[in-house]
PDB file of C-alpha atoms in Angstrom:
ATOM      1  CA  MET A   1     -11.511  19.773 -13.822  1.00 83.00           C
ATOM      2  CA  LYS A   2     -12.067  18.011 -17.112  1.00 95.00           C
ATOM      3  CA  PRO A   3     -15.245  15.932 -17.117  1.00 97.00           C
ATOM      4  CA  ILE A   4     -15.488  12.515 -15.541  1.00 98.00           C
ATOM      5  CA  ALA A   5     -16.696  10.136 -18.240  1.00 98.00           C
ATOM      6  CA  ILE A   6     -19.347   7.572 -17.267  1.00 98.00           C
ATOM      7  CA  SER A   7     -19.850   4.574 -19.550  1.00 98.00           C
ATOM      8  CA  CYS A   8     -23.478   3.481 -19.642  1.00 97.00           C
ATOM      9  CA  GLY A   9     -23.060  -0.171 -18.688  1.00 97.00           C
ATOM     10  CA  GLU A  10     -25.942  -2.600 -19.237  1.00 98.00           C
ATOM     11  CA  PRO A  11     -28.966  -0.566 -20.434  1.00 98.00           C
ATOM     12  CA  ALA A  12     -31.456  -2.977 -18.836  1.00 97.00           C
ATOM     13  CA  GLY A  13     -29.778  -2.754 -15.440  1.00 98.00           C
ATOM     14  CA  ILE A  14     -29.651   0.038 -12.883  1.00 97.00           C
ATOM     15  CA  GLY A  15     -26.676   1.775 -14.520  1.00 97.00           C
ATOM     16  CA  PRO A  16     -28.662   4.560 -16.229  1.00 97.00           C
ATOM     17  CA  GLU A  17     -30.680   5.204 -13.050  1.00 97.00           C
ATOM     18  CA  ILE A  18     -27.723   5.498 -10.705  1.00 98.00           C
ATOM     19  CA  ALA A  19     -25.797   7.637 -13.199  1.00 98.00           C
ATOM     20  CA  VAL A  20     -28.642  10.156 -13.315  1.00 98.00           C
ATOM     21  CA  ALA A  21     -29.067  10.037  -9.531  1.00 97.00           C
ATOM     22  CA  ALA A  22     -25.336  10.655  -9.101  1.00 98.00           C
ATOM     23  CA  TRP A  23     -25.479  13.618 -11.484  1.00 98.00           C
ATOM     24  CA  GLN A  24     -28.406  15.103  -9.576  1.00 97.00           C
ATOM     25  CA  GLN A  25     -26.331  15.077  -6.390  1.00 97.00           C
ATOM     26  CA  LEU A  26     -22.934  16.010  -7.854  1.00 97.00           C
ATOM     27  CA  LYS A  27     -23.791  18.326 -10.757  1.00 95.00           C
ATOM     28  CA  THR A  28     -22.500  21.444  -9.028  1.00 94.00           C
ATOM     29  CA  GLU A  29     -19.280  19.713  -7.892  1.00 95.00           C
ATOM     30  CA  TYR A  30     -17.940  17.889 -10.954  1.00 94.00           C
ATOM     31  CA  PRO A  31     -18.653  18.009 -14.692  1.00 97.00           C
ATOM     32  CA  LEU A  32     -20.009  14.600 -15.713  1.00 98.00           C
ATOM     33  CA  LEU A  33     -20.326  13.123 -19.202  1.00 98.00           C
ATOM     34  CA  TRP A  34     -22.454  10.029 -19.799  1.00 98.00           C
ATOM     35  CA  ILE A  35     -21.701   7.854 -22.833  1.00 98.00           C
ATOM     36  CA  GLY A  36     -24.690   5.900 -24.076  1.00 98.00           C
ATOM     37  CA  ASP A  37     -28.076   5.915 -25.784  1.00 98.00           C
ATOM     38  CA  PRO A  38     -30.255   8.680 -24.281  1.00 97.00           C
ATOM     39  CA  ASN A  39     -33.334   6.564 -25.037  1.00 96.00           C
ATOM     40  CA  HIS A  40     -32.199   4.307 -22.185  1.00 97.00           C
ATOM     41  CA  LEU A  41     -32.221   7.048 -19.570  1.00 97.00           C
ATOM     42  CA  PRO A  42     -35.041   7.109 -16.993  1.00 96.00           C
ATOM     43  CA  ASP A  43     -38.190   8.917 -18.080  1.00 94.00           C
ATOM     44  CA  GLY A  44     -38.077  12.607 -17.268  1.00 95.00           C
ATOM     45  CA  THR A  45     -34.274  12.891 -17.244  1.00 97.00           C
ATOM     46  CA  VAL A  46     -33.181  16.406 -18.155  1.00 97.00           C
ATOM     47  CA  PHE A  47     -30.327  15.755 -20.555  1.00 97.00           C
ATOM     48  CA  GLN A  48     -28.465  17.531 -23.309  1.00 97.00           C
ATOM     49  CA  PRO A  49     -26.523  15.825 -26.099  1.00 97.00           C
ATOM     50  CA  VAL A  50     -22.997  17.158 -26.594  1.00 97.00           C
ATOM     51  CA  SER A  51     -20.550  16.532 -29.415  1.00 94.00           C
ATOM     52  CA  LYS A  52     -17.360  17.277 -27.486  1.00 94.00           C
ATOM     53  CA  ALA A  53     -16.286  16.225 -24.002  1.00 95.00           C
ATOM     54  CA  GLU A  54     -15.328  19.756 -23.017  1.00 94.00           C
ATOM     55  CA  ASP A  55     -18.939  20.898 -23.471  1.00 96.00           C
ATOM     56  CA  ALA A  56     -19.919  18.885 -20.409  1.00 96.00           C
ATOM     57  CA  LYS A  57     -18.436  21.510 -18.111  1.00 95.00           C
ATOM     58  CA  SER A  58     -20.982  24.156 -19.111  1.00 96.00           C
ATOM     59  CA  VAL A  59     -23.867  21.711 -19.526  1.00 96.00           C
ATOM     60  CA  SER A  60     -23.513  19.580 -16.396  1.00 95.00           C
ATOM     61  CA  PRO A  61     -24.782  22.108 -13.804  1.00 96.00           C
ATOM     62  CA  HIS A  62     -28.228  22.240 -15.429  1.00 96.00           C
ATOM     63  CA  SER A  63     -28.534  19.174 -17.712  1.00 97.00           C
ATOM     64  CA  PHE A  64     -27.170  15.634 -17.843  1.00 98.00           C
ATOM     65  CA  ALA A  65     -24.486  15.866 -20.530  1.00 98.00           C
ATOM     66  CA  VAL A  66     -24.718  12.907 -22.921  1.00 98.00           C
ATOM     67  CA  LEU A  67     -22.287  11.796 -25.587  1.00 98.00           C
ATOM     68  CA  ALA A  68     -25.112  10.174 -27.502  1.00 97.00           C
ATOM     69  CA  ARG A  69     -24.848   6.807 -29.206  1.00 96.00           C
ATOM     70  CA  ASP A  70     -27.597   4.866 -31.008  1.00 96.00           C
ATOM     71  CA  PHE A  71     -27.853   1.341 -29.609  1.00 96.00           C
ATOM     72  CA  GLY A  72     -30.889   0.413 -31.691  1.00 94.00           C
ATOM     73  CA  PRO A  73     -33.758  -1.211 -29.750  1.00 93.00           C
ATOM     74  CA  SER A  74     -35.214   0.314 -26.624  1.00 94.00           C
ATOM     75  CA  ALA A  75     -34.253  -1.200 -23.293  1.00 95.00           C
ATOM     76  CA  THR A  76     -36.579  -3.272 -21.118  1.00 96.00           C
ATOM     77  CA  PRO A  77     -35.590  -2.950 -17.452  1.00 96.00           C
ATOM     78  CA  GLY A  78     -34.535  -6.280 -16.037  1.00 96.00           C
ATOM     79  CA  THR A  79     -34.133  -8.030 -19.400  1.00 97.00           C
ATOM     80  CA  ALA A  80     -30.810  -7.778 -21.212  1.00 96.00           C
ATOM     81  CA  ASN A  81     -30.901  -7.447 -24.992  1.00 96.00           C
ATOM     82  CA  ALA A  82     -27.924  -8.856 -26.859  1.00 96.00           C
ATOM     83  CA  ALA A  83     -28.542  -6.264 -29.582  1.00 97.00           C
ATOM     84  CA  HIS A  84     -27.165  -3.625 -27.205  1.00 98.00           C
ATOM     85  CA  ALA A  85     -23.887  -5.472 -26.668  1.00 97.00           C
ATOM     86  CA  GLN A  86     -21.717  -3.712 -29.209  1.00 97.00           C
ATOM     87  CA  GLY A  87     -22.982  -0.325 -28.087  1.00 97.00           C
ATOM     88  CA  VAL A  88     -22.082  -1.105 -24.479  1.00 98.00           C
ATOM     89  CA  ILE A  89     -18.592  -2.253 -25.485  1.00 98.00           C
ATOM     90  CA  ASP A  90     -18.065   0.787 -27.708  1.00 97.00           C
ATOM     91  CA  ALA A  91     -19.123   3.121 -24.872  1.00 98.00           C
ATOM     92  CA  ILE A  92     -16.338   1.700 -22.698  1.00 98.00           C
ATOM     93  CA  ALA A  93     -13.824   2.090 -25.518  1.00 98.00           C
ATOM     94  CA  THR A  94     -14.972   5.676 -26.097  1.00 98.00           C
ATOM     95  CA  GLY A  95     -14.461   6.423 -22.412  1.00 98.00           C
ATOM     96  CA  VAL A  96     -10.934   5.018 -22.580  1.00 98.00           C
ATOM     97  CA  ASP A  97     -10.225   7.131 -25.666  1.00 97.00           C
ATOM     98  CA  LEU A  98     -11.374  10.235 -23.796  1.00 97.00           C
ATOM     99  CA  VAL A  99      -9.215   9.652 -20.725  1.00 97.00           C
ATOM    100  CA  THR A 100      -6.129   8.640 -22.709  1.00 96.00           C
ATOM    101  CA  SER A 101      -6.432  11.639 -25.037  1.00 96.00           C
ATOM    102  CA  GLY A 102      -6.930  14.083 -22.167  1.00 95.00           C
ATOM    103  CA  GLY A 103     -10.564  14.830 -22.968  1.00 96.00           C
ATOM    104  CA  ALA A 104     -11.712  13.448 -19.605  1.00 97.00           C
ATOM    105  CA  SER A 105     -10.016  13.324 -16.231  1.00 97.00           C
ATOM    106  CA  ALA A 106     -11.225   9.827 -15.286  1.00 98.00           C
ATOM    107  CA  LEU A 107     -13.526   7.003 -16.327  1.00 98.00           C
ATOM    108  CA  CYS A 108     -16.291   5.626 -14.126  1.00 98.00           C
ATOM    109  CA  THR A 109     -17.912   2.481 -15.510  1.00 98.00           C
ATOM    110  CA  ALA A 110     -21.449   1.333 -14.771  1.00 98.00           C
ATOM    111  CA  PRO A 111     -22.026  -2.422 -14.333  1.00 96.00           C
ATOM    112  CA  ILE A 112     -22.136  -4.643 -17.420  1.00 97.00           C
ATOM    113  CA  HIS A 113     -23.866  -7.977 -18.056  1.00 96.00           C
ATOM    114  CA  LYS A 114     -21.162 -10.241 -19.448  1.00 94.00           C
ATOM    115  CA  ALA A 115     -23.504 -12.907 -20.813  1.00 94.00           C
ATOM    116  CA  ALA A 116     -25.281 -10.354 -23.015  1.00 95.00           C
ATOM    117  CA  LEU A 117     -21.951  -9.016 -24.295  1.00 96.00           C
ATOM    118  CA  ILE A 118     -20.806 -12.530 -25.150  1.00 96.00           C
ATOM    119  CA  ASP A 119     -24.090 -13.445 -26.833  1.00 96.00           C
ATOM    120  CA  GLY A 120     -24.411 -10.188 -28.745  1.00 96.00           C
ATOM    121  CA  ALA A 121     -20.829  -9.316 -29.649  1.00 96.00           C
ATOM    122  CA  GLY A 122     -18.606 -12.269 -28.795  1.00 96.00           C
ATOM    123  CA  PHE A 123     -17.023 -10.356 -25.909  1.00 95.00           C
ATOM    124  CA  ALA A 124     -13.736 -12.134 -25.256  1.00 93.00           C
ATOM    125  CA  TYR A 125     -12.917 -10.870 -21.761  1.00 90.00           C
ATOM    126  CA  PRO A 126     -13.939 -12.085 -18.279  1.00 83.00           C
ATOM    127  CA  GLY A 127     -15.057  -8.573 -17.380  1.00 84.00           C
ATOM    128  CA  HIS A 128     -14.453  -4.838 -17.387  1.00 89.00           C
ATOM    129  CA  THR A 129     -11.013  -5.007 -15.818  1.00 88.00           C
ATOM    130  CA  GLU A 130      -9.508  -7.348 -18.386  1.00 89.00           C
ATOM    131  CA  TYR A 131     -11.027  -5.389 -21.289  1.00 95.00           C
ATOM    132  CA  LEU A 132      -9.674  -2.117 -19.930  1.00 95.00           C
ATOM    133  CA  ALA A 133      -6.234  -3.679 -19.512  1.00 94.00           C
ATOM    134  CA  ALA A 134      -6.340  -4.848 -23.144  1.00 95.00           C
ATOM    135  CA  LEU A 135      -7.371  -1.394 -24.372  1.00 96.00           C
ATOM    136  CA  ALA A 136      -4.507   0.098 -22.367  1.00 95.00           C
ATOM    137  CA  ASP A 137      -2.065  -2.586 -23.600  1.00 94.00           C
ATOM    138  CA  THR A 138      -1.233  -3.344 -19.972  1.00 92.00           C
ATOM    139  CA  ASP A 139      -0.120  -6.836 -18.956  1.00 86.00           C
ATOM    140  CA  ARG A 140      -1.100  -6.820 -15.310  1.00 91.00           C
ATOM    141  CA  VAL A 141      -3.566  -4.747 -13.315  1.00 94.00           C
ATOM    142  CA  VAL A 142      -4.804  -4.935  -9.734  1.00 96.00           C
ATOM    143  CA  MET A 143      -8.318  -4.704  -8.328  1.00 95.00           C
ATOM    144  CA  MET A 144      -8.760  -2.580  -5.238  1.00 97.00           C
ATOM    145  CA  LEU A 145     -11.980  -2.144  -3.266  1.00 97.00           C
ATOM    146  CA  ALA A 146     -12.153   1.000  -1.190  1.00 97.00           C
ATOM    147  CA  CYS A 147     -14.412   2.825   1.219  1.00 95.00           C
ATOM    148  CA  ASP A 148     -13.805   5.455   3.897  1.00 93.00           C
ATOM    149  CA  GLN A 149     -12.841   2.836   6.500  1.00 96.00           C
ATOM    150  CA  LEU A 150     -10.763   0.390   4.460  1.00 98.00           C
ATOM    151  CA  ARG A 151      -8.874  -0.356   1.247  1.00 98.00           C
ATOM    152  CA  VAL A 152      -8.343  -3.976   0.242  1.00 98.00           C
ATOM    153  CA  VAL A 153      -6.579  -5.709  -2.649  1.00 98.00           C
ATOM    154  CA  PRO A 154      -7.106  -9.407  -3.444  1.00 97.00           C
ATOM    155  CA  THR A 155      -4.010 -10.962  -5.026  1.00 97.00           C
ATOM    156  CA  THR A 156      -5.982 -13.735  -6.712  1.00 95.00           C
ATOM    157  CA  ILE A 157      -9.500 -12.858  -7.759  1.00 89.00           C
ATOM    158  CA  HIS A 158     -12.183 -14.872  -9.554  1.00 83.00           C
ATOM    159  CA  ILE A 159     -10.887 -18.421  -9.278  1.00 89.00           C
ATOM    160  CA  PRO A 160     -12.070 -21.430  -7.255  1.00 93.00           C
ATOM    161  CA  LEU A 161     -10.701 -21.571  -3.740  1.00 94.00           C
ATOM    162  CA  GLU A 162      -8.974 -24.875  -4.457  1.00 95.00           C
ATOM    163  CA  GLN A 163      -6.872 -23.130  -7.129  1.00 96.00           C
ATOM    164  CA  VAL A 164      -5.690 -20.213  -4.987  1.00 96.00           C
ATOM    165  CA  ALA A 165      -2.540 -21.828  -3.579  1.00 95.00           C
ATOM    166  CA  THR A 166      -1.441 -22.923  -7.058  1.00 95.00           C
ATOM    167  CA  ASN A 167      -2.017 -19.525  -8.635  1.00 95.00           C
ATOM    168  CA  LEU A 168      -0.501 -17.588  -5.740  1.00 97.00           C
ATOM    169  CA  THR A 169       3.090 -17.177  -6.940  1.00 97.00           C
ATOM    170  CA  ALA A 170       5.945 -14.975  -5.800  1.00 98.00           C
ATOM    171  CA  SER A 171       5.795 -13.141  -9.125  1.00 97.00           C
ATOM    172  CA  LEU A 172       2.072 -12.430  -8.818  1.00 97.00           C
ATOM    173  CA  LEU A 173       2.356 -11.261  -5.212  1.00 98.00           C
ATOM    174  CA  THR A 174       5.366  -9.069  -5.990  1.00 98.00           C
ATOM    175  CA  ASP A 175       3.629  -7.420  -8.933  1.00 97.00           C
ATOM    176  CA  THR A 176       0.457  -6.897  -6.895  1.00 98.00           C
ATOM    177  CA  LEU A 177       2.377  -5.194  -4.095  1.00 98.00           C
ATOM    178  CA  LEU A 178       4.450  -3.022  -6.440  1.00 98.00           C
ATOM    179  CA  ILE A 179       1.404  -1.881  -8.419  1.00 97.00           C
ATOM    180  CA  THR A 180      -0.536  -1.177  -5.229  1.00 98.00           C
ATOM    181  CA  HIS A 181       2.365   0.776  -3.720  1.00 98.00           C
ATOM    182  CA  ALA A 182       2.804   2.894  -6.850  1.00 97.00           C
ATOM    183  CA  ALA A 183      -0.931   3.621  -7.111  1.00 97.00           C
ATOM    184  CA  LEU A 184      -1.255   4.712  -3.492  1.00 97.00           C
ATOM    185  CA  ARG A 185       1.528   7.214  -4.103  1.00 97.00           C
ATOM    186  CA  LEU A 186       0.282   8.450  -7.491  1.00 96.00           C
ATOM    187  CA  ASP A 187      -3.492   8.314  -7.103  1.00 96.00           C
ATOM    188  CA  PHE A 188      -4.020   8.742  -3.367  1.00 96.00           C
ATOM    189  CA  GLY A 189      -1.137  11.058  -2.476  1.00 95.00           C
ATOM    190  CA  ILE A 190       0.332   8.758   0.187  1.00 97.00           C
ATOM    191  CA  ALA A 191       4.074   9.337   0.147  1.00 96.00           C
ATOM    192  CA  ASN A 192       5.064   6.212   2.075  1.00 97.00           C
ATOM    193  CA  PRO A 193       2.183   3.724   1.863  1.00 98.00           C
ATOM    194  CA  ARG A 194       1.770   1.289   4.744  1.00 98.00           C
ATOM    195  CA  ILE A 195       0.812  -2.087   3.305  1.00 98.00           C
ATOM    196  CA  ALA A 196      -0.419  -4.925   5.508  1.00 98.00           C
ATOM    197  CA  VAL A 197      -0.204  -8.364   3.898  1.00 98.00           C
ATOM    198  CA  ALA A 198      -2.389 -11.262   4.956  1.00 98.00           C
ATOM    199  CA  GLY A 199      -1.252 -14.839   5.148  1.00 98.00           C
ATOM    200  CA  LEU A 200      -2.970 -17.526   3.141  1.00 97.00           C
ATOM    201  CA  ASN A 201      -3.623 -20.023   5.928  1.00 96.00           C
ATOM    202  CA  PRO A 202      -5.328 -19.713   9.329  1.00 94.00           C
ATOM    203  CA  HIS A 203      -3.071 -17.900  11.817  1.00 95.00           C
ATOM    204  CA  ALA A 204      -0.746 -17.119   8.875  1.00 91.00           C
ATOM    205  CA  GLY A 205       0.346 -20.748   8.895  1.00 86.00           C
ATOM    206  CA  GLU A 206       1.186 -20.956  12.621  1.00 91.00           C
ATOM    207  CA  ASP A 207       4.925 -21.340  11.929  1.00 90.00           C
ATOM    208  CA  GLY A 208       4.279 -24.038   9.348  1.00 90.00           C
ATOM    209  CA  LYS A 209       1.853 -26.109  11.402  1.00 92.00           C
ATOM    210  CA  MET A 210      -1.172 -24.966   9.347  1.00 90.00           C
ATOM    211  CA  GLY A 211       0.524 -24.485   5.994  1.00 91.00           C
ATOM    212  CA  THR A 212       3.882 -23.426   4.657  1.00 94.00           C
ATOM    213  CA  GLU A 213       3.034 -20.848   1.975  1.00 95.00           C
ATOM    214  CA  GLU A 214       3.799 -18.022   4.397  1.00 94.00           C
ATOM    215  CA  MET A 215       7.322 -19.272   5.136  1.00 96.00           C
ATOM    216  CA  ASP A 216       8.077 -20.586   1.670  1.00 96.00           C
ATOM    217  CA  MET A 217       6.824 -17.720  -0.486  1.00 97.00           C
ATOM    218  CA  ILE A 218       4.992 -14.804   1.172  1.00 98.00           C
ATOM    219  CA  ALA A 219       7.579 -13.875   3.813  1.00 97.00           C
ATOM    220  CA  PRO A 220      10.534 -13.946   1.344  1.00 98.00           C
ATOM    221  CA  VAL A 221       8.648 -11.633  -1.035  1.00 98.00           C
ATOM    222  CA  LEU A 222       7.987  -9.163   1.780  1.00 98.00           C
ATOM    223  CA  THR A 223      11.610  -9.322   2.951  1.00 98.00           C
ATOM    224  CA  SER A 224      12.795  -8.509  -0.558  1.00 98.00           C
ATOM    225  CA  LEU A 225      10.438  -5.544  -0.887  1.00 98.00           C
ATOM    226  CA  ARG A 226      11.395  -4.211   2.536  1.00 98.00           C
ATOM    227  CA  SER A 227      15.013  -4.224   1.397  1.00 97.00           C
ATOM    228  CA  GLN A 228      13.887  -1.941  -1.435  1.00 96.00           C
ATOM    229  CA  GLY A 229      12.370   0.516   1.031  1.00 96.00           C
ATOM    230  CA  MET A 230       8.716  -0.500   0.960  1.00 98.00           C
ATOM    231  CA  ASN A 231       6.726  -0.319   4.195  1.00 98.00           C
ATOM    232  CA  VAL A 232       5.132  -3.779   4.223  1.00 98.00           C
ATOM    233  CA  THR A 233       4.105  -5.845   7.239  1.00 98.00           C
ATOM    234  CA  GLY A 234       3.146  -9.495   7.359  1.00 97.00           C
ATOM    235  CA  PRO A 235       2.279 -12.115   6.634  1.00 98.00           C
ATOM    236  CA  LEU A 236      -0.476 -11.460   9.178  1.00 98.00           C
ATOM    237  CA  SER A 237      -3.295 -13.610  10.440  1.00 97.00           C
ATOM    238  CA  ALA A 238      -6.299 -12.415   8.457  1.00 97.00           C
ATOM    239  CA  ASP A 239      -8.733 -12.866  11.345  1.00 96.00           C
ATOM    240  CA  THR A 240      -7.091 -10.052  13.324  1.00 97.00           C
ATOM    241  CA  MET A 241      -6.429  -7.583  10.496  1.00 97.00           C
ATOM    242  CA  PHE A 242      -9.729  -5.790  10.176  1.00 98.00           C
ATOM    243  CA  HIS A 243     -10.830  -4.512  13.575  1.00 97.00           C
ATOM    244  CA  VAL A 244     -10.658  -0.765  14.209  1.00 97.00           C
ATOM    245  CA  GLY A 245      -7.262  -0.737  15.903  1.00 97.00           C
ATOM    246  CA  ALA A 246      -5.643  -2.911  13.256  1.00 97.00           C
ATOM    247  CA  ARG A 247      -7.007  -0.820  10.369  1.00 98.00           C
ATOM    248  CA  ALA A 248      -5.384   2.279  11.852  1.00 97.00           C
ATOM    249  CA  GLN A 249      -1.963   0.722  11.274  1.00 98.00           C
ATOM    250  CA  TYR A 250      -2.084   0.490   7.459  1.00 98.00           C
ATOM    251  CA  ASP A 251      -3.271   2.245   4.314  1.00 98.00           C
ATOM    252  CA  VAL A 252      -4.219  -0.895   2.409  1.00 98.00           C
ATOM    253  CA  ALA A 253      -4.616  -4.593   3.181  1.00 98.00           C
ATOM    254  CA  VAL A 254      -3.339  -6.956   0.506  1.00 98.00           C
ATOM    255  CA  CYS A 255      -5.083 -10.307   0.790  1.00 98.00           C
ATOM    256  CA  MET A 256      -4.472 -13.649  -0.827  1.00 98.00           C
ATOM    257  CA  TYR A 257      -7.888 -14.399  -2.300  1.00 97.00           C
ATOM    258  CA  HIS A 258     -11.221 -12.829  -3.190  1.00 95.00           C
ATOM    259  CA  ASP A 259     -13.371 -13.414  -0.104  1.00 96.00           C
ATOM    260  CA  GLN A 260     -10.534 -12.757   2.333  1.00 97.00           C
ATOM    261  CA  ALA A 261     -10.509  -9.181   0.985  1.00 97.00           C
ATOM    262  CA  LEU A 262     -14.131  -8.553   0.077  1.00 95.00           C
ATOM    263  CA  ILE A 263     -15.939  -9.891   3.139  1.00 97.00           C
ATOM    264  CA  PRO A 264     -14.488  -7.275   5.521  1.00 97.00           C
ATOM    265  CA  ILE A 265     -15.048  -4.291   3.228  1.00 97.00           C
ATOM    266  CA  LYS A 266     -18.590  -5.340   2.351  1.00 95.00           C
ATOM    267  CA  THR A 267     -19.318  -5.837   6.018  1.00 96.00           C
ATOM    268  CA  LEU A 268     -18.054  -2.348   6.831  1.00 96.00           C
ATOM    269  CA  ASP A 269     -19.729  -0.543   3.909  1.00 94.00           C
ATOM    270  CA  PHE A 270     -21.942  -2.695   1.722  1.00 90.00           C
ATOM    271  CA  SER A 271     -23.483   0.203  -0.217  1.00 89.00           C
ATOM    272  CA  GLY A 272     -20.559   2.597  -0.531  1.00 91.00           C
ATOM    273  CA  GLY A 273     -17.644   0.473  -1.711  1.00 94.00           C
ATOM    274  CA  VAL A 274     -15.770   1.467  -4.864  1.00 97.00           C
ATOM    275  CA  ASN A 275     -13.948  -0.790  -7.312  1.00 96.00           C
ATOM    276  CA  VAL A 276     -10.693   0.813  -8.494  1.00 97.00           C
ATOM    277  CA  THR A 277      -8.420  -0.642 -11.167  1.00 97.00           C
ATOM    278  CA  LEU A 278      -4.771  -0.021 -10.297  1.00 97.00           C
ATOM    279  CA  GLY A 279      -1.986  -0.250 -12.845  1.00 96.00           C
ATOM    280  CA  LEU A 280      -3.792   1.392 -15.758  1.00 96.00           C
ATOM    281  CA  PRO A 281      -2.330   4.526 -17.353  1.00 95.00           C
ATOM    282  CA  PHE A 282      -5.623   6.286 -16.592  1.00 96.00           C
ATOM    283  CA  ILE A 283      -8.069   6.479 -13.684  1.00 97.00           C
ATOM    284  CA  ARG A 284     -10.916   3.973 -13.618  1.00 98.00           C
ATOM    285  CA  THR A 285     -13.446   3.500 -10.850  1.00 98.00           C
ATOM    286  CA  SER A 286     -16.744   1.646 -10.689  1.00 97.00           C
ATOM    287  CA  PRO A 287     -19.546   1.031  -8.219  1.00 96.00           C
ATOM    288  CA  ASP A 288     -19.014  -2.206  -6.352  1.00 90.00           C
ATOM    289  CA  HIS A 289     -22.193  -3.999  -7.420  1.00 91.00           C
ATOM    290  CA  GLY A 290     -23.816  -5.560 -10.441  1.00 93.00           C
ATOM    291  CA  THR A 291     -26.663  -4.738 -12.806  1.00 96.00           C
ATOM    292  CA  ALA A 292     -29.420  -5.525 -10.242  1.00 96.00           C
ATOM    293  CA  PHE A 293     -31.943  -6.657 -12.855  1.00 97.00           C
ATOM    294  CA  ASP A 294     -34.418  -7.519 -10.093  1.00 96.00           C
ATOM    295  CA  ILE A 295     -34.967  -3.857  -9.198  1.00 97.00           C
ATOM    296  CA  ALA A 296     -34.091  -2.109 -12.482  1.00 96.00           C
ATOM    297  CA  GLY A 297     -36.597   0.504 -13.567  1.00 94.00           C
ATOM    298  CA  GLN A 298     -38.457   0.453 -10.257  1.00 95.00           C
ATOM    299  CA  GLY A 299     -36.911   3.536  -8.669  1.00 92.00           C
ATOM    300  CA  LYS A 300     -35.318   1.420  -5.917  1.00 95.00           C
ATOM    301  CA  ALA A 301     -31.689   1.578  -7.000  1.00 95.00           C
ATOM    302  CA  ASP A 302     -29.226   2.950  -4.454  1.00 96.00           C
ATOM    303  CA  ALA A 303     -26.730   5.316  -6.095  1.00 97.00           C
ATOM    304  CA  THR A 304     -24.428   5.497  -3.053  1.00 96.00           C
ATOM    305  CA  SER A 305     -21.672   3.399  -4.627  1.00 96.00           C
ATOM    306  CA  MET A 306     -21.825   5.269  -7.954  1.00 97.00           C
ATOM    307  CA  ILE A 307     -21.607   8.590  -6.128  1.00 97.00           C
ATOM    308  CA  ALA A 308     -18.645   7.311  -4.111  1.00 97.00           C
ATOM    309  CA  ALA A 309     -16.991   6.028  -7.309  1.00 98.00           C
ATOM    310  CA  ILE A 310     -17.304   9.423  -8.985  1.00 98.00           C
ATOM    311  CA  ARG A 311     -16.015  11.232  -5.911  1.00 97.00           C
ATOM    312  CA  MET A 312     -13.042   8.875  -5.674  1.00 97.00           C
ATOM    313  CA  ALA A 313     -12.291   9.313  -9.381  1.00 98.00           C
ATOM    314  CA  ALA A 314     -12.252  13.077  -8.875  1.00 97.00           C
ATOM    315  CA  GLN A 315      -9.978  12.789  -5.831  1.00 96.00           C
ATOM    316  CA  MET A 316      -7.593  10.549  -7.743  1.00 96.00           C
ATOM    317  CA  ALA A 317      -7.529  12.959 -10.668  1.00 96.00           C
ATOM    318  CA  ASP A 318      -6.728  15.762  -8.258  1.00 95.00           C
ATOM    319  CA  ALA A 319      -3.910  13.709  -6.730  1.00 94.00           C
ATOM    320  CA  ARG A 320      -2.438  13.176 -10.195  1.00 89.00           C
ATOM    321  CA  GLY A 321      -2.641  16.924 -10.773  1.00 82.00           C
TER     322      GLY A 321
END
C-alpha cells in the first residue's frame, strides 16, 4: 500500500499527539506519512524526515516518517498561534496533492482550529470539508460519520435548526443519496447499498398531521430513486431507526439534520467515530473530534478515533483497489 498521508492539523491541539500514538500502534500495518513541522511533535518522538512520499514505506516500521515543513514559531499546547495558519493550510493542500498524484493512498486530516486559520491566513472556508471540496474542484460533497455499529449521513449540516426545513430541498436530498450510494459501492465494497432515510418531523410526519415535508418532498425523492434501482427505505420515524434490530436492516442511515444523525453514533461510540468525506475524487477521513486544547500536551489525548480513521482510510483504499 502507498502511504496514508496525515496532515498535522492545529499544532497547539492534540493532533500531533494522536498522530504519533496512532503510528506507534499501526506502524507495522500501514505506512504513514505525517505532513507538518517536526518541532511540534511530542518530546521524545522517534521521527525521520523524508523528501518523497514513497520513502515512508521503509521508514514507517521504525520511525515516524515526516514530510517536514517549517511553520516558524514553536507551538504552545492549548494556545493557538495565528503564525502557524498558513503552514496548517499548506499541509492540507500538500496531502491533497499527494493523494491526487498517486503518491499516497488516502488522506487523514487532524483537527484544525478555524479561528486561528482565519486570523492568521484569512481562511475563507467554514472547515476542512469545504476546503477539500474546493481543492478537488467538486461542487457538492457529503459528510458521513462511521463506526463499527453504524454509518450516518446528515443531509443538512452546520445550520440553525430553524433553517433546516428551508434548506432541505429535493435537489439536496437527491444529491446526498446519490453520492452516498456511489461511495458505499466504491469505497466500502457494498454492491447494493441499503439506505434508510429518516423523516424530518416526529413520527415521519404522521401522515401529514405533524408536518408535510415527508409527503411533499422526501417520499417523492425516494420513489424516484427506487425507480432507478436504488435500495432506499423511508421516510422513517427517526426515533425507531437506531436500535439494534433496526440497524441490522440498513448499511447507512441518511438523516435530515446534524443532531438527528450525530446523537445516535456518538452515543454508540463516542471515542471511535470517524468523519468521512464522500464525493471527493480521493479518500479523506478524519477523527470525529476537535483540537481539545484543554488537554493538549498533557498526555491525556485518546487516539482511538485517529486510529479508526487511519484504519478506515486503508480499508477504503483497499476497496478502491
